[in-house]
């Protein structure tokens, strides 16, 4: 399957590459990008190993840096109510 540059979108904000200055792609050969999926039916079980490529744009990276600098902490689920 071919991926065209217009199809690449930031996995955080959803903007396409044409609307941001830079798009960063995750490396392909890391363990965190590989997901094992087990599919079962009445007749067979199949195990697939899928490499997941993610993208993040320069704007989202800037937001992440700002959050880290501010020491922002995501509240735990029980603290939200």
Coordinates of C-alpha atoms in Angstrom, one line a residue:
X1 CA 0.0 0.0 0.0
X2 CA 1.4 3.4 -1.0
X3 CA 1.2 6.3 1.4
X4 CA 0.9 9.7 -0.2
X5 CA 2.3 12.8 1.6
X6 CA -1.2 14.3 1.8
X7 CA -2.4 11.2 3.6
X8 CA 0.2 11.6 6.5
X9 CA -1.5 13.2 9.5
X10 CA -0.3 14.0 13.0
X11 CA -1.6 11.3 15.3
X12 CA -2.2 13.9 18.1
X13 CA -4.0 16.8 16.3
X14 CA -5.0 15.2 13.0
X15 CA -3.5 18.0 10.8
X16 CA -2.0 16.8 7.5
X17 CA 1.6 17.5 6.5
X18 CA 0.5 20.4 4.2
X19 CA -0.7 22.4 7.3
X20 CA 2.4 22.1 9.5
X21 CA 6.1 23.0 9.1
X22 CA 7.5 19.6 10.0
X23 CA 6.2 16.1 10.6
X24 CA 8.3 13.6 12.7
X25 CA 7.9 9.9 12.0
X26 CA 8.5 7.3 14.6
X27 CA 11.3 4.8 13.9
X28 CA 10.2 1.5 12.4
X29 CA 12.5 -0.8 14.1
X30 CA 11.6 -0.3 17.8
X31 CA 9.7 -2.8 20.0
X32 CA 7.2 -0.1 21.0
X33 CA 6.0 0.2 17.4
X34 CA 5.2 -3.5 17.0
X35 CA 1.9 -4.9 18.1
X36 CA 1.1 -8.6 18.2
X37 CA -2.6 -9.3 17.3
X38 CA -4.2 -12.7 17.8
X39 CA -7.3 -13.4 15.6
X40 CA -9.4 -16.4 16.4
X41 CA -12.3 -18.1 14.7
X42 CA -14.0 -21.4 15.0
X43 CA -11.7 -22.9 12.4
X44 CA -8.3 -21.2 12.9
X45 CA -6.1 -18.9 15.0
X46 CA -3.8 -16.5 13.3
X47 CA -1.1 -14.4 15.0
X48 CA -0.1 -11.2 13.2
X49 CA 2.8 -8.8 14.0
X50 CA 2.0 -5.3 12.8
X51 CA 4.5 -2.5 12.7
X52 CA 2.7 0.8 13.6
X53 CA 4.2 4.0 12.3
X54 CA 3.1 7.2 14.1
X55 CA 3.6 10.9 13.3
X56 CA 3.7 14.0 15.4
X57 CA 3.8 17.6 14.0
X58 CA 6.1 20.4 15.1
X59 CA 3.1 22.2 16.8
X60 CA 2.2 19.2 18.9
X61 CA 5.9 18.8 19.9
X62 CA 5.9 22.4 21.0
X63 CA 2.8 21.8 23.1
X64 CA 4.4 18.8 24.7
X65 CA 7.6 20.7 25.5
X66 CA 5.5 23.5 27.1
X67 CA 3.5 21.0 29.2
X68 CA 6.8 19.4 30.4
X69 CA 8.3 22.7 31.3
X70 CA 5.2 23.8 33.3
X71 CA 5.3 20.5 35.2
X72 CA 1.7 19.8 34.1
X73 CA 0.3 16.6 35.6
X74 CA -2.7 14.7 34.2
X75 CA -5.1 14.1 37.1
X76 CA -5.8 10.5 38.0
X77 CA -9.3 9.2 37.1
X78 CA -10.5 9.3 40.7
X79 CA -9.3 12.9 41.0
X80 CA -11.4 14.1 38.1
X81 CA -14.8 13.7 39.9

